[in-house]
Coordinates of C-alpha atoms in Angstrom, one line a residue:
M1 CA 6.6 -3.6 11.0
S2 CA 7.1 -6.4 13.1
D3 CA 3.6 -7.5 13.0
A4 CA 3.5 -8.2 9.1
I5 CA 0.5 -6.7 7.5
K6 CA 0.0 -7.2 3.7
H7 CA -0.8 -4.2 1.3
E8 CA -2.8 -5.0 -1.9
C9 CA -0.8 -4.1 -4.6
G10 CA 1.8 -1.5 -6.8
I11 CA 1.2 -0.3 -10.2
A12 CA 3.5 0.8 -12.8
M13 CA 2.4 1.9 -16.7
I14 CA 4.6 3.1 -19.7
R15 CA 3.5 4.5 -22.6
L16 CA 6.4 5.3 -25.4
L17 CA 5.4 8.0 -27.3
K18 CA 8.1 7.7 -30.2
P19 CA 8.6 4.7 -32.6
L20 CA 10.6 1.9 -31.3
E21 CA 13.2 2.7 -33.7
Y22 CA 13.5 5.7 -31.9
Y23 CA 14.8 3.8 -28.7
K24 CA 16.9 1.4 -30.4
E25 CA 18.7 4.5 -32.3
K26 CA 19.0 6.6 -28.7
Y27 CA 19.3 3.8 -26.3
G28 CA 20.7 0.6 -28.3
T29 CA 17.6 -1.4 -27.7
A30 CA 14.0 -1.9 -28.9
F31 CA 13.5 -3.5 -25.6
Y32 CA 13.8 0.1 -23.9
G33 CA 10.2 0.0 -22.2
V34 CA 10.4 -3.6 -20.9
N35 CA 13.8 -2.8 -19.4
K36 CA 12.2 0.3 -17.9
M37 CA 9.4 -1.9 -16.6
Y38 CA 11.3 -4.5 -15.0
L39 CA 13.1 -1.7 -13.0
M40 CA 9.9 -0.1 -11.9
M41 CA 8.7 -3.1 -10.7
E42 CA 11.8 -4.2 -8.8
K43 CA 11.6 -0.7 -7.2
Q44 CA 8.0 -1.6 -5.9
H45 CA 8.5 -5.3 -4.7
N46 CA 7.8 -3.9 -1.3
R47 CA 4.1 -3.6 -2.5
G48 CA 3.8 -7.1 -3.2
Q49 CA 5.9 -10.1 -3.1
D50 CA 3.1 -12.9 -3.8
G51 CA 2.7 -12.3 -7.5
A52 CA 3.4 -10.1 -10.5
G53 CA 2.1 -9.4 -13.9
F54 CA 3.2 -8.0 -16.8
A55 CA 1.0 -6.7 -20.0
S56 CA 1.9 -5.3 -23.3
I57 CA 0.4 -3.7 -26.5
K58 CA 1.8 -3.3 -30.1
L59 CA 0.3 -0.2 -32.0
N60 CA -0.6 -0.6 -35.6
T61 CA -0.1 -4.0 -36.0
K62 CA -1.9 -6.0 -39.1
P63 CA -4.6 -8.1 -38.9
G64 CA -3.4 -11.5 -37.7
Q65 CA -0.6 -10.3 -35.9
R66 CA -0.7 -11.0 -31.8
Y67 CA -0.5 -7.5 -30.6
I68 CA -1.5 -8.1 -27.1
S69 CA 1.3 -10.6 -24.6
R70 CA 0.6 -11.1 -21.1
V71 CA 2.6 -13.1 -18.4
R72 CA 2.1 -13.6 -14.8
S73 CA 3.5 -15.5 -11.9
V74 CA 3.2 -16.7 -8.4
A75 CA 6.8 -18.3 -8.1
Q76 CA 8.8 -17.7 -5.2
Q77 CA 10.3 -14.7 -6.8
P78 CA 7.5 -13.4 -9.1
I79 CA 9.0 -10.6 -11.0
Q80 CA 12.2 -12.5 -11.4
D81 CA 10.3 -15.0 -12.9
I82 CA 8.3 -13.2 -15.5
F83 CA 11.0 -11.4 -16.7
A84 CA 13.2 -14.6 -17.1
Q85 CA 10.0 -15.9 -19.0
I86 CA 10.2 -12.6 -21.3
N87 CA 14.2 -12.9 -21.8
Q88 CA 13.9 -16.5 -22.6
R89 CA 11.2 -15.9 -25.4
I90 CA 13.2 -12.9 -26.7
N91 CA 16.4 -14.6 -26.8
S92 CA 15.2 -17.6 -28.4
E93 CA 13.5 -15.5 -31.2
L94 CA 16.7 -13.8 -31.9
E95 CA 18.8 -17.2 -31.7
A96 CA 16.4 -18.3 -34.3
H97 CA 16.4 -15.3 -36.3
P98 CA 19.8 -13.4 -36.2
E99 CA 18.1 -11.2 -39.1
Y100 CA 15.9 -9.9 -36.3
A101 CA 18.9 -8.2 -34.0
D102 CA 18.9 -5.1 -36.1
D103 CA 15.3 -4.9 -37.6
V104 CA 13.0 -3.2 -35.1
E105 CA 9.8 -3.7 -37.4
A106 CA 10.7 -7.4 -37.6
Q107 CA 11.2 -7.5 -33.8
K108 CA 7.9 -5.9 -33.4
Q109 CA 6.0 -8.2 -36.0
N110 CA 7.7 -11.6 -34.4
I111 CA 8.5 -11.5 -31.1
P112 CA 6.0 -11.0 -28.0
Y113 CA 6.3 -8.7 -25.1
I114 CA 7.7 -6.0 -27.3
G115 CA 5.1 -2.9 -27.7
E116 CA 4.6 0.6 -27.0
V117 CA 2.2 0.5 -24.1
L118 CA 3.2 -1.6 -21.0
L119 CA 1.4 -2.5 -17.7
G120 CA 3.1 -4.1 -14.7
H121 CA 1.5 -5.1 -11.2
V122 CA 3.0 -6.5 -7.9
R123 CA 0.7 -7.8 -5.3
Y124 CA 0.4 -9.6 -1.9
G125 CA -2.6 -12.5 -2.0
T126 CA -4.0 -10.8 1.2
F127 CA -6.8 -13.3 1.1
G128 CA -8.6 -16.2 -0.6
K129 CA -6.5 -17.8 -3.2
N130 CA -3.2 -17.0 -4.6
S131 CA -3.6 -18.9 -7.7
V132 CA -1.8 -17.1 -10.9
E133 CA -5.6 -16.5 -12.1
S134 CA -5.8 -14.2 -9.2
V135 CA -2.6 -12.1 -10.5
H136 CA -3.4 -8.9 -12.3
P137 CA -3.3 -7.7 -14.7
F138 CA -6.5 -9.1 -15.8
L139 CA -7.6 -9.7 -19.5
R140 CA -11.3 -9.1 -21.5
Q141 CA -10.7 -10.4 -24.5
N142 CA -12.7 -9.6 -27.9
N143 CA -12.1 -9.9 -31.7
W144 CA -13.0 -6.3 -31.9
M145 CA -9.4 -4.6 -31.0
H146 CA -11.3 -1.7 -29.7
R147 CA -13.0 -4.0 -26.8
N148 CA -10.3 -5.9 -25.4
L149 CA -9.4 -4.7 -22.2
I150 CA -6.6 -5.1 -19.7
M151 CA -6.6 -3.9 -16.0
A152 CA -4.9 -3.9 -12.9
G153 CA -4.8 -2.0 -9.9
N154 CA -4.3 -1.0 -6.1
F155 CA -7.7 -1.2 -4.8
N156 CA -10.3 -2.8 -3.0
M157 CA -14.1 -2.0 -3.3
T158 CA -16.5 -1.6 0.1
N159 CA -19.7 -2.5 -2.4
V160 CA -18.5 -5.4 -4.5
K161 CA -22.2 -7.0 -3.8
E162 CA -24.0 -3.7 -4.8
L163 CA -21.6 -3.6 -8.1
F164 CA -21.8 -7.5 -8.7
N165 CA -25.9 -6.9 -8.7
N166 CA -25.8 -4.0 -11.3
L167 CA -23.8 -6.3 -13.6
I168 CA -26.7 -8.8 -13.3
E169 CA -29.2 -6.1 -13.8
L170 CA -27.3 -5.1 -17.2
G171 CA -27.5 -8.6 -18.3
Q172 CA -24.1 -9.9 -17.6
H173 CA -23.2 -13.2 -16.2
P174 CA -19.9 -12.4 -14.2
K175 CA -17.5 -15.6 -13.7
E176 CA -16.2 -14.7 -10.1
Y177 CA -17.7 -12.6 -7.4
T178 CA -14.4 -10.3 -7.0
D179 CA -14.0 -6.5 -6.8
T180 CA -11.5 -7.0 -9.6
I181 CA -13.6 -8.9 -12.0
T182 CA -16.6 -6.7 -11.2
V183 CA -14.9 -3.5 -11.9
M184 CA -13.2 -4.6 -15.4
E185 CA -16.6 -5.8 -16.4
K186 CA -18.5 -2.3 -15.8
I187 CA -15.6 -0.6 -17.5
G188 CA -16.1 -3.4 -20.3
H189 CA -19.7 -2.8 -20.2
F190 CA -19.5 0.8 -21.0
L191 CA -16.4 0.3 -23.2
D192 CA -18.6 -2.2 -25.5
D193 CA -21.8 0.4 -25.5
A194 CA -19.3 3.0 -26.6
V195 CA -17.5 1.5 -29.5
S196 CA -21.4 0.1 -30.6
K197 CA -22.7 4.0 -30.7
I198 CA -19.5 5.2 -32.4
Y199 CA -19.9 2.4 -34.9
K200 CA -23.3 3.0 -35.5
D201 CA -22.9 6.7 -36.4
L202 CA -20.0 5.8 -38.6
K203 CA -22.0 3.4 -40.6
K204 CA -25.0 6.3 -41.0
E205 CA -21.7 8.6 -41.9
G206 CA -21.3 6.1 -45.1
Y207 CA -18.2 4.1 -43.8
N208 CA -17.7 0.5 -43.8
K209 CA -16.4 -1.8 -40.8
Q210 CA -12.9 -1.7 -42.0
Q211 CA -12.9 1.8 -42.6
A212 CA -14.7 2.5 -39.2
S213 CA -12.2 0.7 -37.1
P214 CA -9.3 3.6 -37.3
L215 CA -11.9 6.2 -36.7
I216 CA -13.6 4.6 -33.5
A217 CA -10.0 4.9 -32.0
E218 CA -10.1 8.3 -32.7
R219 CA -13.5 9.4 -31.4
L220 CA -13.5 6.8 -28.2
K221 CA -14.0 8.9 -25.0
V222 CA -12.3 7.4 -22.4
S223 CA -13.2 9.6 -19.7
K224 CA -16.6 9.5 -20.5
I225 CA -16.4 5.8 -20.3
L226 CA -14.8 6.1 -16.8
K227 CA -17.4 8.6 -15.6
R228 CA -20.3 6.0 -16.4
A229 CA -18.6 3.1 -15.0
A230 CA -17.0 4.5 -11.7
K231 CA -20.2 6.3 -10.9
N232 CA -21.3 4.2 -8.0
W233 CA -17.7 2.8 -6.6
D234 CA -16.9 3.1 -3.2
G235 CA -13.2 2.2 -2.1
G236 CA -10.0 3.0 -2.4
Y237 CA -8.2 2.7 -5.7
A238 CA -5.4 3.5 -8.5
M239 CA -7.0 1.6 -11.4
A240 CA -4.7 1.3 -14.5
G241 CA -6.2 -0.1 -18.1
L242 CA -5.0 -0.8 -21.5
I243 CA -7.6 -0.8 -24.5
G244 CA -6.6 -3.3 -27.3
H245 CA -6.0 -0.5 -30.0
G246 CA -3.6 1.4 -27.8
D247 CA -5.6 3.8 -25.4
S248 CA -4.6 4.0 -21.9
F249 CA -5.4 5.4 -18.4
V250 CA -5.1 5.2 -14.6
L251 CA -7.9 6.8 -12.5
R252 CA -7.5 7.5 -9.0
D253 CA -10.5 7.4 -6.1
P254 CA -12.1 10.7 -5.3
A255 CA -10.7 10.5 -1.6
G256 CA -7.0 10.1 -2.6
I257 CA -6.6 7.1 -0.4
R258 CA -4.4 4.9 -2.8
P259 CA -1.5 6.7 -4.3
A260 CA -0.7 7.5 -8.0
Y261 CA 2.2 9.4 -9.3
Y262 CA 3.1 10.3 -13.1
Y263 CA 5.9 11.9 -15.4
Q264 CA 5.6 12.9 -18.9
D265 CA 8.3 14.2 -21.4
D266 CA 8.5 13.9 -25.4
E267 CA 9.6 10.4 -25.2
V268 CA 7.1 8.5 -22.5
V269 CA 4.3 8.9 -20.3
V270 CA 4.9 6.9 -16.9
I271 CA 2.7 6.1 -14.0
A272 CA 3.8 4.3 -10.5
S273 CA 2.2 3.9 -6.9
E274 CA 5.3 5.6 -5.5
R275 CA 7.5 8.6 -6.8
P276 CA 11.1 7.4 -6.3
V277 CA 10.4 4.6 -8.5
I278 CA 9.7 7.1 -11.4
Q279 CA 12.7 9.2 -10.5
T280 CA 14.9 6.2 -10.2
A281 CA 13.7 4.4 -13.3
F282 CA 14.2 7.5 -15.5
N283 CA 16.7 9.6 -13.6
V284 CA 14.5 13.0 -13.2
K285 CA 13.9 15.2 -10.5
F286 CA 11.7 15.4 -7.5
E287 CA 9.7 18.2 -8.8
D288 CA 9.2 16.3 -12.3
V289 CA 7.2 13.8 -10.8
H290 CA 3.3 14.8 -10.3
E291 CA 0.8 13.4 -7.8
L292 CA -2.2 12.4 -9.9
T293 CA -5.2 14.4 -8.5
P294 CA -8.0 12.4 -6.7
G295 CA -11.1 11.9 -8.9
H296 CA -9.0 12.1 -12.1
A297 CA -7.6 10.1 -14.7
I298 CA -4.5 10.4 -16.9
I299 CA -5.4 9.3 -20.4
T300 CA -3.1 8.6 -23.2
K301 CA -4.9 8.3 -26.7
K302 CA -3.5 5.6 -29.2
S303 CA -2.4 9.1 -31.0
G304 CA 0.0 10.0 -27.9
K305 CA -2.3 13.1 -27.1
V306 CA -2.2 13.0 -23.0
S307 CA -4.9 14.5 -21.0
I308 CA -6.0 14.8 -17.4
K309 CA -9.8 14.5 -16.9
K310 CA -12.0 14.9 -13.8
I311 CA -13.8 11.7 -13.6
L312 CA -15.5 12.2 -10.0
N313 CA -15.8 15.0 -7.9
P314 CA -12.8 14.6 -5.1
L315 CA -14.2 14.1 -2.1
E316 CA -12.2 15.4 1.4
R317 CA -8.5 14.6 0.8
K318 CA -8.1 11.3 2.9
A319 CA -4.8 9.7 1.6
C320 CA -3.8 6.8 3.3
S321 CA -1.1 7.5 6.1
F322 CA 0.1 3.9 6.1
E323 CA 1.9 4.6 3.2
R324 CA 3.8 7.2 4.7
I325 CA 4.4 5.4 8.2
Y326 CA 5.3 2.0 6.6
F327 CA 4.1 0.9 3.0
S328 CA 6.1 3.4 0.4
R329 CA 9.6 3.2 0.3
G330 CA 11.7 5.7 2.4
S331 CA 13.7 6.6 -0.2
D332 CA 10.8 9.5 -1.2
A333 CA 12.1 12.8 -0.2
E334 CA 9.0 13.8 1.7
I335 CA 8.5 10.5 3.3
Y336 CA 12.0 10.1 4.5
Q337 CA 11.6 13.5 6.5
E338 CA 7.8 12.6 7.6
R339 CA 9.2 9.2 9.2
K340 CA 12.0 11.2 11.0
N341 CA 9.1 13.8 12.3
L342 CA 7.2 10.6 13.6
G343 CA 10.4 9.8 15.4
K344 CA 10.7 13.5 16.9
L345 CA 7.3 14.0 17.8
L346 CA 7.3 10.8 20.1
M347 CA 10.4 11.8 22.2
P348 CA 8.5 13.9 25.1
Q349 CA 6.4 10.8 26.1
V350 CA 9.7 8.5 25.8
M351 CA 11.3 10.9 27.8
E352 CA 9.0 10.9 30.2
A353 CA 8.8 7.1 30.4
I354 CA 12.4 6.6 31.2
G355 CA 12.4 9.7 33.7
H356 CA 14.8 11.6 31.5
E357 CA 17.7 9.1 32.7
T358 CA 19.3 9.2 28.8
K359 CA 22.5 7.5 30.7
N360 CA 21.1 4.5 31.5
T361 CA 18.7 4.4 28.5
V362 CA 19.5 2.3 25.3
F363 CA 17.5 3.2 22.2
S364 CA 17.3 0.8 18.9
Y365 CA 14.3 -0.1 16.4
I366 CA 12.7 -3.2 15.3
P367 CA 12.1 -3.9 12.3
N368 CA 14.5 -2.2 9.9
T369 CA 11.4 -0.2 8.3
A370 CA 11.5 1.9 11.5
E371 CA 15.0 3.2 11.1
T372 CA 14.2 6.5 9.6
S373 CA 11.5 7.3 12.6
F374 CA 14.4 6.2 15.0
Y375 CA 16.9 8.6 13.4
G376 CA 14.2 11.3 14.4
M377 CA 13.7 10.0 17.7
V378 CA 17.6 10.0 18.3
E379 CA 18.2 13.5 16.9
T380 CA 15.5 14.9 19.5
A381 CA 17.4 12.8 22.5
E382 CA 20.7 14.2 21.4
K383 CA 19.4 17.8 21.3
E384 CA 17.9 17.1 25.0
L385 CA 20.9 16.0 26.0
N386 CA 22.7 18.7 24.7
K387 CA 20.6 21.2 26.6
A388 CA 21.4 19.5 29.8
K389 CA 25.0 19.4 29.1
T390 CA 25.0 23.1 28.6
E391 CA 22.7 23.6 31.6
T392 CA 25.5 21.9 33.6
I393 CA 28.4 23.8 32.2
L394 CA 26.5 26.9 32.6
K395 CA 26.0 26.4 36.4
G396 CA 29.2 25.1 37.2
K397 CA 31.2 28.4 35.5
R398 CA 34.7 28.2 36.5
S399 CA 34.5 25.8 39.6
L400 CA 34.4 22.8 36.6
S401 CA 37.8 21.1 35.8
A402 CA 38.8 20.7 32.2
E403 CA 38.6 17.2 33.0
K404 CA 35.2 17.6 34.3
V405 CA 34.3 19.6 31.3
T406 CA 35.3 17.0 29.0
E407 CA 33.8 14.1 30.9
I408 CA 30.1 16.0 30.7
L409 CA 30.6 16.9 27.0
S410 CA 31.7 13.0 26.0
E411 CA 28.4 11.8 27.4
R412 CA 26.3 10.2 24.2
I413 CA 22.7 8.7 23.3
R414 CA 23.6 5.1 23.6
V415 CA 22.5 3.8 19.9
E416 CA 22.6 0.0 19.9
K417 CA 21.5 -2.7 17.2
I418 CA 19.7 -4.8 19.4
A419 CA 17.7 -7.0 17.2
N420 CA 18.4 -8.6 14.1
K421 CA 15.6 -10.3 11.6
D422 CA 17.1 -14.1 10.6
V423 CA 15.4 -14.1 7.2
K424 CA 16.3 -17.9 6.5
L425 CA 13.7 -18.5 9.2
R426 CA 10.2 -19.1 7.8
T427 CA 7.3 -20.1 10.1
F428 CA 6.1 -22.5 7.8
I429 CA 4.9 -25.0 10.5
T430 CA 0.9 -24.3 10.9
E431 CA 0.8 -26.4 14.0
D432 CA 0.4 -24.0 17.1
S433 CA 3.2 -25.1 19.4
S434 CA 6.2 -25.5 16.6
R435 CA 5.4 -22.2 15.0
D436 CA 5.4 -20.4 18.2
D437 CA 8.5 -21.6 19.0
L438 CA 9.8 -20.6 15.6
V439 CA 8.2 -17.0 15.8
A440 CA 10.3 -17.1 18.8
H441 CA 13.5 -17.1 17.0
V442 CA 13.0 -15.1 14.1
Y443 CA 15.1 -12.4 15.6
D444 CA 18.8 -12.8 16.8
I445 CA 19.3 -10.3 19.6
T446 CA 22.9 -8.4 20.6
Y447 CA 24.0 -9.7 23.9
G448 CA 26.1 -7.6 26.5
V449 CA 25.2 -4.0 25.7
I450 CA 22.5 -3.7 28.1
K451 CA 23.4 -3.4 31.9
P452 CA 20.3 -4.3 34.6
E453 CA 20.4 -0.6 35.5
D454 CA 19.4 0.2 31.8
N455 CA 16.1 1.3 30.4
L456 CA 15.8 -0.3 26.8
V457 CA 13.8 2.1 24.1
I458 CA 12.4 0.0 21.2
I459 CA 10.9 1.7 18.1
D460 CA 8.3 -0.1 15.8
D461 CA 6.2 1.2 12.7
S462 CA 3.0 0.2 14.2
I463 CA 1.7 -2.5 16.8
V464 CA -1.4 -4.2 14.8
R465 CA -1.9 -7.6 16.3
G466 CA 0.9 -7.6 18.8
T467 CA 1.3 -11.4 18.1
T468 CA 5.1 -11.1 17.3
L469 CA 5.5 -8.9 20.1
K470 CA 4.0 -11.0 22.7
K471 CA 5.4 -14.6 21.5
S472 CA 9.0 -13.1 20.2
I473 CA 10.2 -9.5 20.8
L474 CA 9.4 -8.9 24.5
K475 CA 10.8 -12.2 25.2
M476 CA 14.0 -11.7 23.6
L477 CA 14.3 -7.9 24.6
D478 CA 13.6 -9.6 28.2
R479 CA 16.6 -11.9 28.0
L480 CA 18.9 -8.9 28.1
N481 CA 17.8 -8.3 31.9
P482 CA 16.8 -4.6 30.9
K483 CA 15.3 -2.6 34.4
K484 CA 12.5 -1.1 31.8
I485 CA 11.4 -1.9 28.1
V486 CA 9.7 0.9 26.5
V487 CA 8.2 -0.1 23.2
V488 CA 7.4 3.0 20.9
S489 CA 5.0 3.0 17.7
S490 CA 5.2 5.6 15.4
A491 CA 1.9 5.2 14.3
P492 CA -1.2 5.5 16.8
Q493 CA -3.0 2.7 18.0
I494 CA -5.0 0.7 15.2
R495 CA -8.4 0.4 16.3
Y496 CA -10.3 -0.3 13.5
P497 CA -10.5 -2.6 10.3
D498 CA -9.0 -1.3 7.0
C499 CA -11.3 -1.9 4.0
Y500 CA -9.4 0.3 1.2
G501 CA -6.4 -2.0 0.5
I502 CA -4.7 -3.0 3.6
D503 CA -5.0 -6.7 5.2
M504 CA -6.5 -5.9 8.1
A505 CA -10.3 -7.2 7.8
N506 CA -11.5 -8.4 11.3
L507 CA -11.5 -6.5 14.6
E508 CA -11.2 -9.3 17.3
S509 CA -7.3 -9.7 16.0
L510 CA -6.2 -6.0 16.8
I511 CA -4.5 -5.7 20.0
A512 CA -6.0 -2.5 20.6
F513 CA -9.7 -3.9 20.3
Q514 CA -8.7 -6.7 22.6
S515 CA -7.3 -4.1 25.0
A516 CA -10.6 -2.1 25.4
L517 CA -12.8 -5.2 25.8
A518 CA -10.5 -6.2 28.7
L519 CA -10.9 -2.9 30.2
L520 CA -14.6 -3.1 29.6
N521 CA -14.9 -6.6 31.3
D522 CA -12.4 -5.3 34.5
R523 CA -14.8 -2.5 35.1
G524 CA -17.9 -4.0 34.7
Q525 CA -19.0 -2.2 31.6
Y526 CA -19.0 -5.2 29.1
H527 CA -23.1 -4.3 28.4
I528 CA -21.4 -1.8 26.0
V529 CA -20.5 -4.7 23.7
D530 CA -24.0 -5.7 23.8
D531 CA -25.3 -2.2 23.1
V532 CA -23.0 -1.8 20.4
Y533 CA -24.0 -5.1 18.9
K534 CA -27.9 -4.1 18.8
K535 CA -27.0 -0.6 17.3
C536 CA -24.7 -2.4 14.6
K537 CA -27.6 -4.7 13.7
E538 CA -30.5 -2.1 13.3
Q539 CA -28.5 -0.3 10.5
T540 CA -28.0 -3.6 8.4
D541 CA -30.7 -2.4 6.2
L542 CA -29.9 1.3 5.7
E543 CA -28.1 2.7 2.8
D544 CA -24.7 3.2 3.7
K545 CA -24.7 7.2 3.8
Y546 CA -27.3 6.7 6.9
V547 CA -24.9 4.3 8.5
K548 CA -22.6 5.2 11.5
N549 CA -19.7 3.9 13.3
F550 CA -21.1 2.6 16.5
V551 CA -17.9 0.6 17.4
K552 CA -16.1 3.9 18.5
E553 CA -18.3 3.4 21.8
V554 CA -16.2 0.3 22.6
Y555 CA -13.2 2.9 23.1
D556 CA -15.2 6.2 24.5
P557 CA -14.8 5.3 28.1
F558 CA -11.0 5.2 27.8
T559 CA -7.7 7.4 27.5
D560 CA -5.1 6.5 24.9
E561 CA -3.0 5.7 27.9
E562 CA -5.3 3.5 29.6
I563 CA -5.7 1.2 26.7
S564 CA -1.6 1.4 26.1
D565 CA -1.2 0.2 29.6
K566 CA -3.7 -2.6 29.1
M567 CA -2.1 -3.5 25.9
A568 CA 1.2 -3.7 27.9
E569 CA -0.3 -5.8 30.6
L570 CA -1.6 -8.1 28.1
L571 CA 1.5 -8.5 26.1
S572 CA 3.7 -8.9 28.7
Q573 CA 2.2 -11.7 30.7
D574 CA 4.2 -14.7 30.0
N575 CA 6.8 -14.6 32.7
I576 CA 8.4 -11.0 31.4
K577 CA 10.5 -9.8 34.3
A578 CA 11.4 -6.1 33.2
D579 CA 8.7 -3.3 33.5
V580 CA 7.0 -2.9 30.3
K581 CA 5.3 0.2 28.7
I582 CA 4.2 0.8 25.7
I583 CA 3.6 4.3 23.8
F584 CA 2.0 5.4 20.6
Q585 CA 2.0 8.1 18.5
S586 CA -1.0 10.7 18.7
V587 CA -3.2 11.4 15.9
K588 CA -2.7 14.8 16.4
N589 CA 1.1 14.4 16.0
L590 CA 0.6 11.8 13.3
H591 CA -1.1 14.8 11.1
I592 CA 1.7 17.2 11.7
A593 CA 4.4 14.8 10.5
C594 CA 2.2 13.6 7.6
P595 CA 0.4 17.0 6.6
K596 CA -0.5 15.7 3.2
N597 CA -2.1 12.2 4.1
L598 CA -4.4 12.8 6.6
G599 CA -6.5 9.3 6.0
D600 CA -6.8 7.9 9.8
W601 CA -9.7 5.7 9.6
Y602 CA -7.9 2.8 11.2
F603 CA -7.0 4.8 14.1
T604 CA -10.0 7.0 14.5
G605 CA -12.8 5.2 12.8
N606 CA -13.3 8.2 10.4
Y607 CA -13.6 6.6 7.2
P608 CA -13.5 8.7 4.2
T609 CA -16.3 7.2 2.2
V610 CA -20.1 5.8 3.2
G611 CA -19.1 2.3 2.9
G612 CA -16.5 2.3 5.4
N613 CA -19.1 2.4 8.2
R614 CA -21.0 -0.4 7.0
V615 CA -17.7 -2.4 7.0
V616 CA -16.4 -1.8 10.8
N617 CA -20.5 -2.3 11.8
R618 CA -20.2 -5.7 9.8
A619 CA -16.7 -6.5 11.2
F620 CA -18.1 -6.1 14.8
I621 CA -21.2 -8.1 14.1
N622 CA -19.0 -10.9 12.7
F623 CA -16.9 -10.7 15.8
Y624 CA -19.7 -10.7 18.3
E625 CA -21.6 -13.7 16.4
G626 CA -18.3 -15.5 16.0
N627 CA -18.3 -15.4 12.2
K628 CA -14.8 -15.5 10.5
E629 CA -16.1 -14.2 6.9
R630 CA -14.5 -10.9 6.0
A631 CA -16.5 -7.8 6.6
Y632 CA -16.5 -6.6 2.9

């Protein structure tokens, strides 16, 4: 989208179900898993470009041999950087020991990163630090193989404070106040507890410590550990973990907010944040890749046994609709069609805005991610035009000459590439006036295709803060001298902050919220803001399940169109000559276009977990009090 918002993460997990020698014989390399992980992470680089990490576990190693490898990077191209490091290490070992070339067992014993269990992660540094210490996978180390835990995830918890305090009550001293550390330590606590209990049972049965170790791996119930650890989690998550001896899991939140897909055959078990990633990397069909059921975990034991277990009771399904609108790659068969439908469903409003003057209207899109919705919009416009052509020809009957019929049939929807983003320009200067000038030139425009009598229709994925629209896009489009600029958003108005993994943490930056405040001020109703503040403050000590979202009252006095029109006014104040109209998707049509992803809390304020209402009220209190802290 033209307003850049960052998405938390993408995960990738591979479990090889055969010995490494099998992949060497069939695919020509024992590095099969590493190569596939590189491909899976690259195919998810859209989900995070600030950091990347990789971890692997070797199965059945002897004492004294390293069995866990990890590498992380915050380089400018972090995925390429970590695999360059991996390749360099592998190649240097092979050069130093040519005898390893055809000896898979020697490779496994002596070369890091080659393992049967692999975990990859990509992330955006959405807030706070973006140091390498913030990059997943995280590692919880212990000399007991069974107590080593590696974790990575696409998630955000709304109740980190509560979970942190729970750890303190358990006697722990967490090293950081972050949801990642908190979640890992919670799982780690119950992992330690389970290992200790199994060992005590084995000791009673007459086994010594050395004999007990492989039996602990067999008896460990990962599902039970996850049930105990996740009991009080509130948030959206797809959580991946590896246990030192070789068990692995991916757990999805009970509302299905964050995505997770899996594929299994007799060679591999694969999990990723997006379906096409698995399809492409392993050349499998759409129907062979399955969505992980919300509240469930896919668990692979060291033995290779795979099971899907219910960990938490599923809630009403509220999968994130932004995954379909923007975040996930449009190469997914379902998502591609859904994005086209988003464009199609907007056309009645667009046609009304341009007075059905398709002859004097140019259609385009900004940015490239809006291209698929644009195709849907244009297809619908062409149908409208063809209908009008048919009616004109039928009315004319035999009085129309061949030339006139040809003229009617030759009319086309005018489609142009109006804007191109100049990827070389980066707004690296933080001083406002200099930065604003750079922002205004991030896009190059196409001159000579717009006439003064033309309307210009531009579709975008979404309008979040409106900053780029105001400082760059509208000014740029206005230089083309159109009669009217119609900005179309394939998503509804973003009115509320997200708290499940999208970097929209405050209210005051949202242009829809700014527009509502301006309308309240215009109409002498600003007292509603004071009333909402009081109601939010009164709820601060309530349990989350009793908290209501009172921020909705800020928007209640206005129709969607009134807020859209005010937004157009606020964003086009800087000497824009053209008439500016902004059109948003309706929530109803969003649900029609994306029927499986009904999570719409950022549009409606209907949060899928009880922690969401507390977060939105805290965001309003922060706005009212001028507090710049995050709401969660």
